[in-house]
Coordinates of C-alpha atoms and ligand atoms in Angstrom, one line a residue:
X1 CA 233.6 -40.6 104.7
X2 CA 234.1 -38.8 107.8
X3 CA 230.7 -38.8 109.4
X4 CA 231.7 -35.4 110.9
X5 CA 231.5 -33.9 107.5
X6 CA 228.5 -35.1 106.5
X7 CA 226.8 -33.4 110.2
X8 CA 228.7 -30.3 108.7
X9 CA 226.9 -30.4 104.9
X10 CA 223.7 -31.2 106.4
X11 CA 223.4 -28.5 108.9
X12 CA 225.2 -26.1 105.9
X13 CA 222.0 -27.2 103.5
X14 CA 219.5 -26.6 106.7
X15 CA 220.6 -22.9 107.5
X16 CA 220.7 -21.9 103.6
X17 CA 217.6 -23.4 103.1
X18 CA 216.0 -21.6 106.2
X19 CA 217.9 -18.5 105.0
X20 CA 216.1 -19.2 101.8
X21 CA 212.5 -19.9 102.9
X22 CA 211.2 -17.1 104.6
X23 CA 207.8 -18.0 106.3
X24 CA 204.5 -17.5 104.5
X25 CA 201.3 -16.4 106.4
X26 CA 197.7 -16.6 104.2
X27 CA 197.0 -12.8 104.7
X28 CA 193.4 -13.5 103.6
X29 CA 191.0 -11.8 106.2
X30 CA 187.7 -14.4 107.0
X31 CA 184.9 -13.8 109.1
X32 CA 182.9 -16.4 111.3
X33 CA 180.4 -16.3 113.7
X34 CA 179.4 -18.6 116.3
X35 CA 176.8 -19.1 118.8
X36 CA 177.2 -18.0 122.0
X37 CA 178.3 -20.9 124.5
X38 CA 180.0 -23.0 121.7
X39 CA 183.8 -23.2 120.8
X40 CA 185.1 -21.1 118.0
X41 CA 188.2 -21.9 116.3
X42 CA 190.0 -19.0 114.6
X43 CA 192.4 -20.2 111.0
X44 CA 196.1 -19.1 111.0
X45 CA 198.4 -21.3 108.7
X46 CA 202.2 -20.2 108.1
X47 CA 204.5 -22.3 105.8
X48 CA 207.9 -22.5 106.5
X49 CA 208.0 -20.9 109.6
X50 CA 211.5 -21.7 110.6
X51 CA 212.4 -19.8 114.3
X52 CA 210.3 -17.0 113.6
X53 CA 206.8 -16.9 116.2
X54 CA 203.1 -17.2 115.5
X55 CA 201.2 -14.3 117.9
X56 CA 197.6 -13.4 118.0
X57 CA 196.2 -10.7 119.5
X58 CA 192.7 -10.1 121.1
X59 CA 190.2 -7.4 119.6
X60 CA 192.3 -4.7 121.7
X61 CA 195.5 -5.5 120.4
X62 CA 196.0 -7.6 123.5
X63 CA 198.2 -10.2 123.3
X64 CA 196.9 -13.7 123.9
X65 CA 199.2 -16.5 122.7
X66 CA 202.4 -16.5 121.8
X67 CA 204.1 -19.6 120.4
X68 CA 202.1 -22.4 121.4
X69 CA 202.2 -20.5 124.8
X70 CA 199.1 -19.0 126.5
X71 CA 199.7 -15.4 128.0
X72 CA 196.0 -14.2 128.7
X73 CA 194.6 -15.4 131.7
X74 CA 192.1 -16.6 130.0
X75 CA 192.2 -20.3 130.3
X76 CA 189.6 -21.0 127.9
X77 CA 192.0 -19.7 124.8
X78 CA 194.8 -21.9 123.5
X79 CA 196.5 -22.5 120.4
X80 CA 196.2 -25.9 118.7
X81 CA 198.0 -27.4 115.8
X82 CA 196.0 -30.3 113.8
X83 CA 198.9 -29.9 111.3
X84 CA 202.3 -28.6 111.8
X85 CA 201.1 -25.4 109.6
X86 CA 198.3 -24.5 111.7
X87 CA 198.7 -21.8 114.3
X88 CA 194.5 -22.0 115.1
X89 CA 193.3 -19.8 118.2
X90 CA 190.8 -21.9 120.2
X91 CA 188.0 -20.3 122.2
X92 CA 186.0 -22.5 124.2
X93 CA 182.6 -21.4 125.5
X94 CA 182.6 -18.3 123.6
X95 CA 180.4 -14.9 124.9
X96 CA 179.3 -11.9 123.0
X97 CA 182.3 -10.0 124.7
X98 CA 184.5 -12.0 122.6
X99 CA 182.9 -10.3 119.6
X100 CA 185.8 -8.2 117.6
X101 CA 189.3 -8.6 115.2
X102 CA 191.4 -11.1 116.3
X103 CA 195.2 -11.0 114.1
X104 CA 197.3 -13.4 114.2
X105 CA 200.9 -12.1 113.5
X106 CA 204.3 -13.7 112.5
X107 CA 207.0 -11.5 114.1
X108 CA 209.0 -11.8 110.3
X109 CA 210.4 -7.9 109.3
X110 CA 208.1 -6.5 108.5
X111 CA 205.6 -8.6 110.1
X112 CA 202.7 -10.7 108.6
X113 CA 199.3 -10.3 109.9
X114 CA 196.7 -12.1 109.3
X115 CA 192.4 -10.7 110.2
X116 CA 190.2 -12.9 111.5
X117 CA 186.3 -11.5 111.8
X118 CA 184.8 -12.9 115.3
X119 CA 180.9 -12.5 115.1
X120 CA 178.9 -14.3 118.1
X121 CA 175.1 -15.0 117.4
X122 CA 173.1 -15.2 121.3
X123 CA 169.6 -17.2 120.6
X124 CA 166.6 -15.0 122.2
X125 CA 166.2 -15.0 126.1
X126 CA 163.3 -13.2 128.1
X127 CA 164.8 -11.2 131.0
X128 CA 162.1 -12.4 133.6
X129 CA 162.7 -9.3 136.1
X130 CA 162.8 -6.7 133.7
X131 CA 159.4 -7.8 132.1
X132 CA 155.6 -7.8 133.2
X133 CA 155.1 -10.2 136.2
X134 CA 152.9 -13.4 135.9
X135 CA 150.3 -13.0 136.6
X136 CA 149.1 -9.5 136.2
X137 CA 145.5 -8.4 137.8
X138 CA 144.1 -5.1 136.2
X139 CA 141.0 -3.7 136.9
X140 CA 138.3 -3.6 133.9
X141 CA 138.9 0.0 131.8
X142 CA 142.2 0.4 132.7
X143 CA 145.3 0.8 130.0
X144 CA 147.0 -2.2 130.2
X145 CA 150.6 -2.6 128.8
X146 CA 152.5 -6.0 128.9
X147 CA 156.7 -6.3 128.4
X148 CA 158.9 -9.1 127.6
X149 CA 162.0 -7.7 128.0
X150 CA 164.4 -9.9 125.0
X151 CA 168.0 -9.9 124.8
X152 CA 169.0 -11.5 121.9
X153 CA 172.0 -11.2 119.2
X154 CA 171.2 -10.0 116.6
X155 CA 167.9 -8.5 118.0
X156 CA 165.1 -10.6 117.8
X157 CA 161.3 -9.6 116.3
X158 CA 158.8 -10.5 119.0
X159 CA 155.5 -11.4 118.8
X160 CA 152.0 -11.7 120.5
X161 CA 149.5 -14.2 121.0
X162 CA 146.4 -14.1 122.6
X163 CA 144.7 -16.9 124.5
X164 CA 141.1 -16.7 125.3
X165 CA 140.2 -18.4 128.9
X166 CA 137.7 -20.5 126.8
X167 CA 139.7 -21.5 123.7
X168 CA 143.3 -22.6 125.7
X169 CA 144.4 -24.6 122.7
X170 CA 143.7 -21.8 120.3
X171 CA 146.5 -19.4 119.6
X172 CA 144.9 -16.1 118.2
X173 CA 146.5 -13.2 117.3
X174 CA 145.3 -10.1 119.7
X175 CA 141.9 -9.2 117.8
X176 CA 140.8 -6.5 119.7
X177 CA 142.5 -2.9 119.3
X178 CA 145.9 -3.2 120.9
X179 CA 148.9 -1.8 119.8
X180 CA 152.8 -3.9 119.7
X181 CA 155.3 -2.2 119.7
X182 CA 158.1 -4.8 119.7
X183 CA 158.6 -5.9 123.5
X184 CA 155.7 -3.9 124.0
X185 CA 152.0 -4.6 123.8
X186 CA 149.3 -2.5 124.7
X187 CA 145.9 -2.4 125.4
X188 CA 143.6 0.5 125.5
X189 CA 140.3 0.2 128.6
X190 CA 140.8 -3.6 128.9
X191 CA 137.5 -5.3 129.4
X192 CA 136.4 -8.7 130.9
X193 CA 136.5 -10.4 127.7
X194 CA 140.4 -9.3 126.9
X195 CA 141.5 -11.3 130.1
X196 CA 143.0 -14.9 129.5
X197 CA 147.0 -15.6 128.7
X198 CA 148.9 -13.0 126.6
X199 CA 152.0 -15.0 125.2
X200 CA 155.3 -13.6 123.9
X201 CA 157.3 -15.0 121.4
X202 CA 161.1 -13.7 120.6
X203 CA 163.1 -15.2 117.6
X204 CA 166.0 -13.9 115.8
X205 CA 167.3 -17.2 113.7
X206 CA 169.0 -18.9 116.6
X207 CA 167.4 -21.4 117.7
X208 CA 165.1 -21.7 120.3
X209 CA 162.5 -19.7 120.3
X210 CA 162.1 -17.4 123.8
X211 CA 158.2 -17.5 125.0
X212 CA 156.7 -16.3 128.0
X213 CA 152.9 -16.3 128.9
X214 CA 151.4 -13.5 130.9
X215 CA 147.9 -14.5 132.6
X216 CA 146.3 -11.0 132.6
X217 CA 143.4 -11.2 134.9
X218 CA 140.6 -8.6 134.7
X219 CA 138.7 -7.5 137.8
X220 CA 135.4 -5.9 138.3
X221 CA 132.2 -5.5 139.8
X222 CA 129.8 -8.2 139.6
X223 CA 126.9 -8.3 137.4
X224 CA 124.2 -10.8 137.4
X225 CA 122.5 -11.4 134.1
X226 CA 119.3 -13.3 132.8
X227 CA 117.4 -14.3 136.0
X228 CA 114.0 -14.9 136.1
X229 CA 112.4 -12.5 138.3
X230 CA 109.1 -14.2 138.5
X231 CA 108.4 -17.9 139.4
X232 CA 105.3 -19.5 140.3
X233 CA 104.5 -22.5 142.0
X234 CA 102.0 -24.5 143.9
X235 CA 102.4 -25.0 147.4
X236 CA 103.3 -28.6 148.4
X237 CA 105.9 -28.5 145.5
X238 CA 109.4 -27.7 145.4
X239 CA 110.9 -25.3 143.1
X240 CA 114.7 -24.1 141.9
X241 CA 115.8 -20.7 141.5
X242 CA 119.0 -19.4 139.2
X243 CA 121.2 -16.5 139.0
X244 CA 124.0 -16.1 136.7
X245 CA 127.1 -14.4 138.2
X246 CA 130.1 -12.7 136.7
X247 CA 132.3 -11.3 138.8
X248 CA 135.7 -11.6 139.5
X249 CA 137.6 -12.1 141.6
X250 CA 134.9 -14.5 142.6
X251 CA 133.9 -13.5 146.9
X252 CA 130.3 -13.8 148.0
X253 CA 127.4 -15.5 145.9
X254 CA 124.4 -15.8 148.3
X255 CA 120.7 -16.0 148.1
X256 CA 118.6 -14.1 150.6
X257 CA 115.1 -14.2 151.7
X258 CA 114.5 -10.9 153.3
X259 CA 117.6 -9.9 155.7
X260 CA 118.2 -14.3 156.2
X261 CA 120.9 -15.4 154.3
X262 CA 120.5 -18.9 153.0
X263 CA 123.6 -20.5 154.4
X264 CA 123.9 -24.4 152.8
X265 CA 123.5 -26.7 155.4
X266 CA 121.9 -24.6 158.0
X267 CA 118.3 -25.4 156.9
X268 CA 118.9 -28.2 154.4
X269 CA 115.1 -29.9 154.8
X270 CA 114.1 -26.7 153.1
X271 CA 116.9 -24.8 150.8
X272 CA 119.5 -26.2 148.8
X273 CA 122.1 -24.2 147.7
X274 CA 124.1 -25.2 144.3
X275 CA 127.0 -23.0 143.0
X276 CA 127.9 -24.1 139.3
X277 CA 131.3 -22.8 138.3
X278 CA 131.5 -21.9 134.4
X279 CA 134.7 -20.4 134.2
X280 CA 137.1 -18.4 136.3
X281 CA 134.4 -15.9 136.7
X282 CA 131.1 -17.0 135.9
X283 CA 129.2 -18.8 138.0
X284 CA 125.0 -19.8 138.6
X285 CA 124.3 -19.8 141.8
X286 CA 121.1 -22.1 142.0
X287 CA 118.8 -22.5 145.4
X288 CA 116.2 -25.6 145.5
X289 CA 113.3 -24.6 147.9
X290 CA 111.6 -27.7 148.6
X291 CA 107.7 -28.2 149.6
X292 CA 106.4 -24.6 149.3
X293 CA 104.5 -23.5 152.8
X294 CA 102.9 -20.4 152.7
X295 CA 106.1 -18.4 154.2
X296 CA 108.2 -19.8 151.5
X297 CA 106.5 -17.7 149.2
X298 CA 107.7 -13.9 148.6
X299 CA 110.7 -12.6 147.5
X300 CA 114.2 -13.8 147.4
X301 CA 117.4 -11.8 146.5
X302 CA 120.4 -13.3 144.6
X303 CA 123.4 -11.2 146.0
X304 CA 127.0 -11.4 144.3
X305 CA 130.0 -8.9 145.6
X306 CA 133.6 -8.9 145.5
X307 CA 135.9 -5.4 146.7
X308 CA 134.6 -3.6 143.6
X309 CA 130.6 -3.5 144.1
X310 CA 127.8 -5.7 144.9
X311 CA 125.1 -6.6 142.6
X312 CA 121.7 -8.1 143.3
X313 CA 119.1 -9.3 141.5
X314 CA 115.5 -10.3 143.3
X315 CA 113.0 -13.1 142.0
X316 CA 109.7 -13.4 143.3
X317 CA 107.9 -16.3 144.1
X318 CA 104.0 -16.5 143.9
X319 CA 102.2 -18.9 145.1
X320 CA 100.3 -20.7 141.7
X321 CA 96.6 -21.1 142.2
X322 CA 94.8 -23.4 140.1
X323 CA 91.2 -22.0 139.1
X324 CA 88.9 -25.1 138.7
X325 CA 87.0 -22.8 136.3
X326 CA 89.9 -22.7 133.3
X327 CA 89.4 -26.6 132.8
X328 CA 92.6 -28.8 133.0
X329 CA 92.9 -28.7 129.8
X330 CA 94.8 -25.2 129.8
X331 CA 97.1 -26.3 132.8
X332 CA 98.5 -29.3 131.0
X333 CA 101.8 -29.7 131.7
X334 CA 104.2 -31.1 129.1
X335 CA 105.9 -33.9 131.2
X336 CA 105.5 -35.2 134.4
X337 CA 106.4 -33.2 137.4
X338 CA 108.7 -35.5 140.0
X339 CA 110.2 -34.7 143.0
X340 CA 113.0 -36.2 144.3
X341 CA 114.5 -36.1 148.1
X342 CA 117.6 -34.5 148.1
X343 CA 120.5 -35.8 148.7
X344 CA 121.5 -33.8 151.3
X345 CA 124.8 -35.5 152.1
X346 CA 126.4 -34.4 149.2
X347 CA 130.1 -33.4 150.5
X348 CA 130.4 -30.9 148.0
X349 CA 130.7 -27.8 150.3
X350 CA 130.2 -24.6 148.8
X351 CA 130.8 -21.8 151.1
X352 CA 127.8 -19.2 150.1
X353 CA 127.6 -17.3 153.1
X354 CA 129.4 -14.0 154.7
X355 CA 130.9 -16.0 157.1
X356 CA 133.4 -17.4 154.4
X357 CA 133.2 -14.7 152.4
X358 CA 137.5 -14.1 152.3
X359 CA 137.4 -17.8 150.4
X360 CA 137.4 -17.5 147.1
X361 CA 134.5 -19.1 145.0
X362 CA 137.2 -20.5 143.3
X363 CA 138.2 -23.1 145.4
X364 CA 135.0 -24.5 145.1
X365 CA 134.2 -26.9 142.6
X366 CA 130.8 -28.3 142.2
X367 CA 130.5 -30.6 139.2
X368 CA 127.3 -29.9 136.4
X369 CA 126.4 -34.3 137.9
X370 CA 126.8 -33.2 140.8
X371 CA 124.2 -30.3 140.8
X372 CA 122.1 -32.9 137.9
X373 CA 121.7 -35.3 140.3
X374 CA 120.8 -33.7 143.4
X375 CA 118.0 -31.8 141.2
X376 CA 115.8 -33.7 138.6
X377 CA 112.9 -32.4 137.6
X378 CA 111.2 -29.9 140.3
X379 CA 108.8 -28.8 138.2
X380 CA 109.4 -25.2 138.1
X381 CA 107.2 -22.8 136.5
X382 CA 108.6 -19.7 134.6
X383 CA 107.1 -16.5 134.3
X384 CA 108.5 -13.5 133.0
X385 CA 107.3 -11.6 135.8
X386 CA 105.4 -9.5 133.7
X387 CA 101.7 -8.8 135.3
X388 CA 100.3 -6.5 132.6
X389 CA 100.1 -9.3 130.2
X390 CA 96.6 -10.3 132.0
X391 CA 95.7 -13.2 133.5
X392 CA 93.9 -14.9 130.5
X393 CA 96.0 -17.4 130.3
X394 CA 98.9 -18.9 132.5
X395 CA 101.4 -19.7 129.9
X396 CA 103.7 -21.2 131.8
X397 CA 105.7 -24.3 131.5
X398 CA 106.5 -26.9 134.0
X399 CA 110.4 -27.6 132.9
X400 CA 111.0 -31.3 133.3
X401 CA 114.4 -30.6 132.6
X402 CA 116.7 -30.6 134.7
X403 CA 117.4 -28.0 137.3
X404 CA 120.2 -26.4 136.4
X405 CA 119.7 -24.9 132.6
X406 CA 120.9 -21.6 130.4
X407 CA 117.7 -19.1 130.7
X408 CA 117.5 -17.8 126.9
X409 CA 115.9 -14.8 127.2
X410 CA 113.7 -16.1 124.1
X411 CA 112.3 -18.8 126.4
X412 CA 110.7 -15.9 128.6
X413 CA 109.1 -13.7 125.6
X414 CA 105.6 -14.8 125.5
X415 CA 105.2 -15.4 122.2
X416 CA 107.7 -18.4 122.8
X417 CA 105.8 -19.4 125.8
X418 CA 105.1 -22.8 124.9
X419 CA 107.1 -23.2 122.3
X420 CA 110.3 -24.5 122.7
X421 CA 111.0 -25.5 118.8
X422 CA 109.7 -22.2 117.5
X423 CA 112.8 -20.4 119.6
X424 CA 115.0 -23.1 118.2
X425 CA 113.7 -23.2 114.6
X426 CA 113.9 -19.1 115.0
X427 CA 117.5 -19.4 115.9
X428 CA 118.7 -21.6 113.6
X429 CA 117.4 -19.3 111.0
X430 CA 119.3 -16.1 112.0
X431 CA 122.2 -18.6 112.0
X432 CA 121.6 -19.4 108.3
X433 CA 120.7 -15.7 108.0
X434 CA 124.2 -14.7 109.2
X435 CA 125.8 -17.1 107.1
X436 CA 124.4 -15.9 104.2
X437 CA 125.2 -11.9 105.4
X438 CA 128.9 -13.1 105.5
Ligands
NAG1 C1 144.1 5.3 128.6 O1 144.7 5.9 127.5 C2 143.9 6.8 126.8 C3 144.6 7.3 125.5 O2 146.0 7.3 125.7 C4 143.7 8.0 127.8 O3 142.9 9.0 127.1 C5 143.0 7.5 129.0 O4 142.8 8.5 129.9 C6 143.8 6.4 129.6 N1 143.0 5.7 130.7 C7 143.4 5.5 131.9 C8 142.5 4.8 132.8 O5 144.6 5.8 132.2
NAG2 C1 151.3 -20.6 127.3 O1 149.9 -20.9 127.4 C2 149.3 -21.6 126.4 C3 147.9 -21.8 126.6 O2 147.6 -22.3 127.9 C4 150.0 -23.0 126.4 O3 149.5 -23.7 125.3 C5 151.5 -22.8 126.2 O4 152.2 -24.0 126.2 C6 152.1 -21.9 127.3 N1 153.4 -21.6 127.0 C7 154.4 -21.6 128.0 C8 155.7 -21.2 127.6 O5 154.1 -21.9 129.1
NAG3 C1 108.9 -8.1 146.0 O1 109.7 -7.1 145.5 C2 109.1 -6.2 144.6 C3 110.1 -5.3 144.1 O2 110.9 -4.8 145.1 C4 107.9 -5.5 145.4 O3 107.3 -4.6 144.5 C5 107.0 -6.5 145.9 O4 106.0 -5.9 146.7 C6 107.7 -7.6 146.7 N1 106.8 -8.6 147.0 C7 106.7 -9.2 148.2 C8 105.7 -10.3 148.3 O5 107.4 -8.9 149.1
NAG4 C1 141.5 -12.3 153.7 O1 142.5 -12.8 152.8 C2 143.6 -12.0 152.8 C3 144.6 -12.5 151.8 O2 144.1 -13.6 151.2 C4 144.2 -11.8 154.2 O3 145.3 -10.9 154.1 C5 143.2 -11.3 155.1 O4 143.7 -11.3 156.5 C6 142.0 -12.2 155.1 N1 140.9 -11.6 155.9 C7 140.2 -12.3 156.8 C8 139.1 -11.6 157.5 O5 140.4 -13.5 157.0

């Protein structure tokens, strides 16, 4: 046979077949969604397609590919073909703005069009300029509101933890009367004890989880709370005194005797000054007064400030006289009474005086060994400064502990003079007491 026929038949049976098969799109619409930044690949399959042309169009009716050809600018769209019946629109990187109704369209007449849903999920992010700055200083008694600004897709729930300065590991829920309103969180006349790290936390389903901390820092005026504000002691001894400082931010701590301020190292055979730091704002400021002279006795005046006030607190020292007449047997000390030289070249330096007063106390760190070791057992006597209580008796202990100790105010009521277990038993039973109310 002439092979010229044959080319003839077989182009014949081609064009009525094409003729014949008129291409087939699968109309079905489908949605998908994808996360934002990932590739999303949009289905199109036509059968028989013959010289007819595969064209999707954008979520504005605009154009993109036609062919296998690209006509957006957009380089990250392209057409790929896994199989020869696939006409798939590739995005690459894809952004909520790509969001919208995508067809893709075989130009037959009349035209087949198939809908393709494009939904783009965004995972939560915390828009750091439009929320509250870290940290944020308030002043005790103001109204304090705290934003983390989320952009998320779909929106994201946000909420609010609370760290206490104390319990950093423990993540609480806010406790204290505050109101959320999503990206919001307020609080109503903040006080001292709300300060500590307010955390935000913004999920919608996509993974990860947006957080933020704000430290909220609370300022006020300093108050100094449970000092003894009588101490007596014999002369020839040495003896410590304590106050306990809240303030913040933390400026001047300093004792005073009379106008002097007792600056540390300016007159170290005879004071030794001791700052203990408890927390970001409270502090004992202790002062060792060693071997009592006549002019060491009077009264000295614990002095905290910072810009918003000064506080002070004074504690007299009296000079303890021993009355030959009321027998040893009513002086007897509970421990022995030692006194140790201090060691005065301890290098912790802890500015306590004016002329440093634009340091912050915070830069200071004296260690509880540190203070322990310089101040074992001086033998201090306590008195709860209250004279009208008569003279009967001395009731006083000589602490052998050491010098730096919490001051219960139990330990000072009179009727616990003494008695160091009854204050103990007596709080172990409101403990019990309290476990029972609850
Ligand atoms: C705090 O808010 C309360 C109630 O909205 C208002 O009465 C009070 O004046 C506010 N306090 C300050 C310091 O703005
Ligand atoms: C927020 O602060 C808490 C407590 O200190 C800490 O456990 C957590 O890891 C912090 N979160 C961030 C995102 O820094
Ligand atoms: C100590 O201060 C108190 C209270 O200000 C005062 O009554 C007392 O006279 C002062 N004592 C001495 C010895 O200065
Ligand atoms: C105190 O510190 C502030 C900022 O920390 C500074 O602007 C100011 O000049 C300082 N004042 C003195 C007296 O050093």
């Amino acid at each position: 046979m002439d092979m010229s026929v044959v080319r003839v038949v077989v182009t014949l049976l081609f064009t009525v077949c094409h003729a014949w098969a008129q291409p087939r799109l699968n109309t079905v619409s489908t949605t998908i969604t994808q996360t934002s930044g990932y590739s999303a690949v949009l289905n199109c399959q036509v059968y028989d397609l013959g010289d007819a042309q595969v064209i999707w169009l954008g979520p504005m009716g605009m154009p993109l590919t036609f062919g296998r050809k690209r006509i957006t600018t957009d380089k990250r769209i392209s057409v790929e073909q896994p199989y020869s019946v696939d006409w798939n629109l590739h995005i690459r990187h894809v952004k909520p703005s790509d969001a919208g109704e995508y067809i893709c369209k075989v130009d037959t007449s009349p035209p087949q069009t198939k809908r393709v849903n494009l939904k783009i999920k965004v995972a939560p992010s915390i828009n750091h300029a439009l929320s509250t700055k870290n940290p944020l200083s308030v002043e005790e008694g103001e109204n304090v509101t705290l934003v983390c600004k989320v952009s998320a897709l779909p929106a994201a729930s946000v909420m609010w933890f609370y760290y206490h300065p104390q319990r950093p590991n423990n993540r609480e829920q806010p406790n204290f009367p505050a109101s959320v309103t999503g990206e919001l969180l307020t609080i109503h006349d903040i006080s001292k004890e709300q300060a500590g790290i307010y955390e935000c936390l913004a999920f919608n389903g996509v993974p990860p989880t947006a957080v933020k901390n704000i430290t909220v820092n609370v300022e006020f005026k300093p108050i100094i709370s449970s000092t003894n504000k009588k101490i007596r002691q014999l002369r020839g001894k040495d003896t410590i005194l304590e106050c306990n400082i809240k303030a913040y931010p933390p400026e001047i701590a300093i004792w005073k005797k009379g106008n002097m301020e007792i600056k540390e190292g300016e007159r170290d055979w005879k004071y030794y000054p001791t700052l203990f730091k408890n927390s970001e704002s409270e502090f004992v400021l202790g002062l060792q007064i060693y071997s009592l002279e006549a002019d060491d006795f009077g009264n000295y005046t614990c002095v905290a400030s910072n810009q918003h006030g000064t506080a002070s607190v004074q504690v007299l020292v009296e000079e303890l006289v021993v009355k030959p007449s009321t027998t040893t047997s009513t002086t007897t000390t509970r421990g022995t009474t030692t006194v140790t030289t201090p060691t005065s070249t301890s290098t912790s330096t802890i500015p306590m005086t004016s002329s440093v007063s634009n340091k912050t106390l915070s830069s200071i760190r004296t260690t509880p060994n540190q203070i322990k070791s310089t101040t074992t057992q001086k033998g201090v006597i306590i008195d709860d400064g209250d004279s009208s209580k008569g003279d009967k008796d001395p009731g006083y202990n000589v602490l052998t502990t050491p010098a730096v100790y919490p001051i219960s105010p139990a330990e000072q009521d009179p009727r616990n003079r003494g008695n160091c277990l009854n204050w103990k038993l007596s709080g172990l039973a409101a403990l019990v007491l309290l476990l029972i109310i609850m």
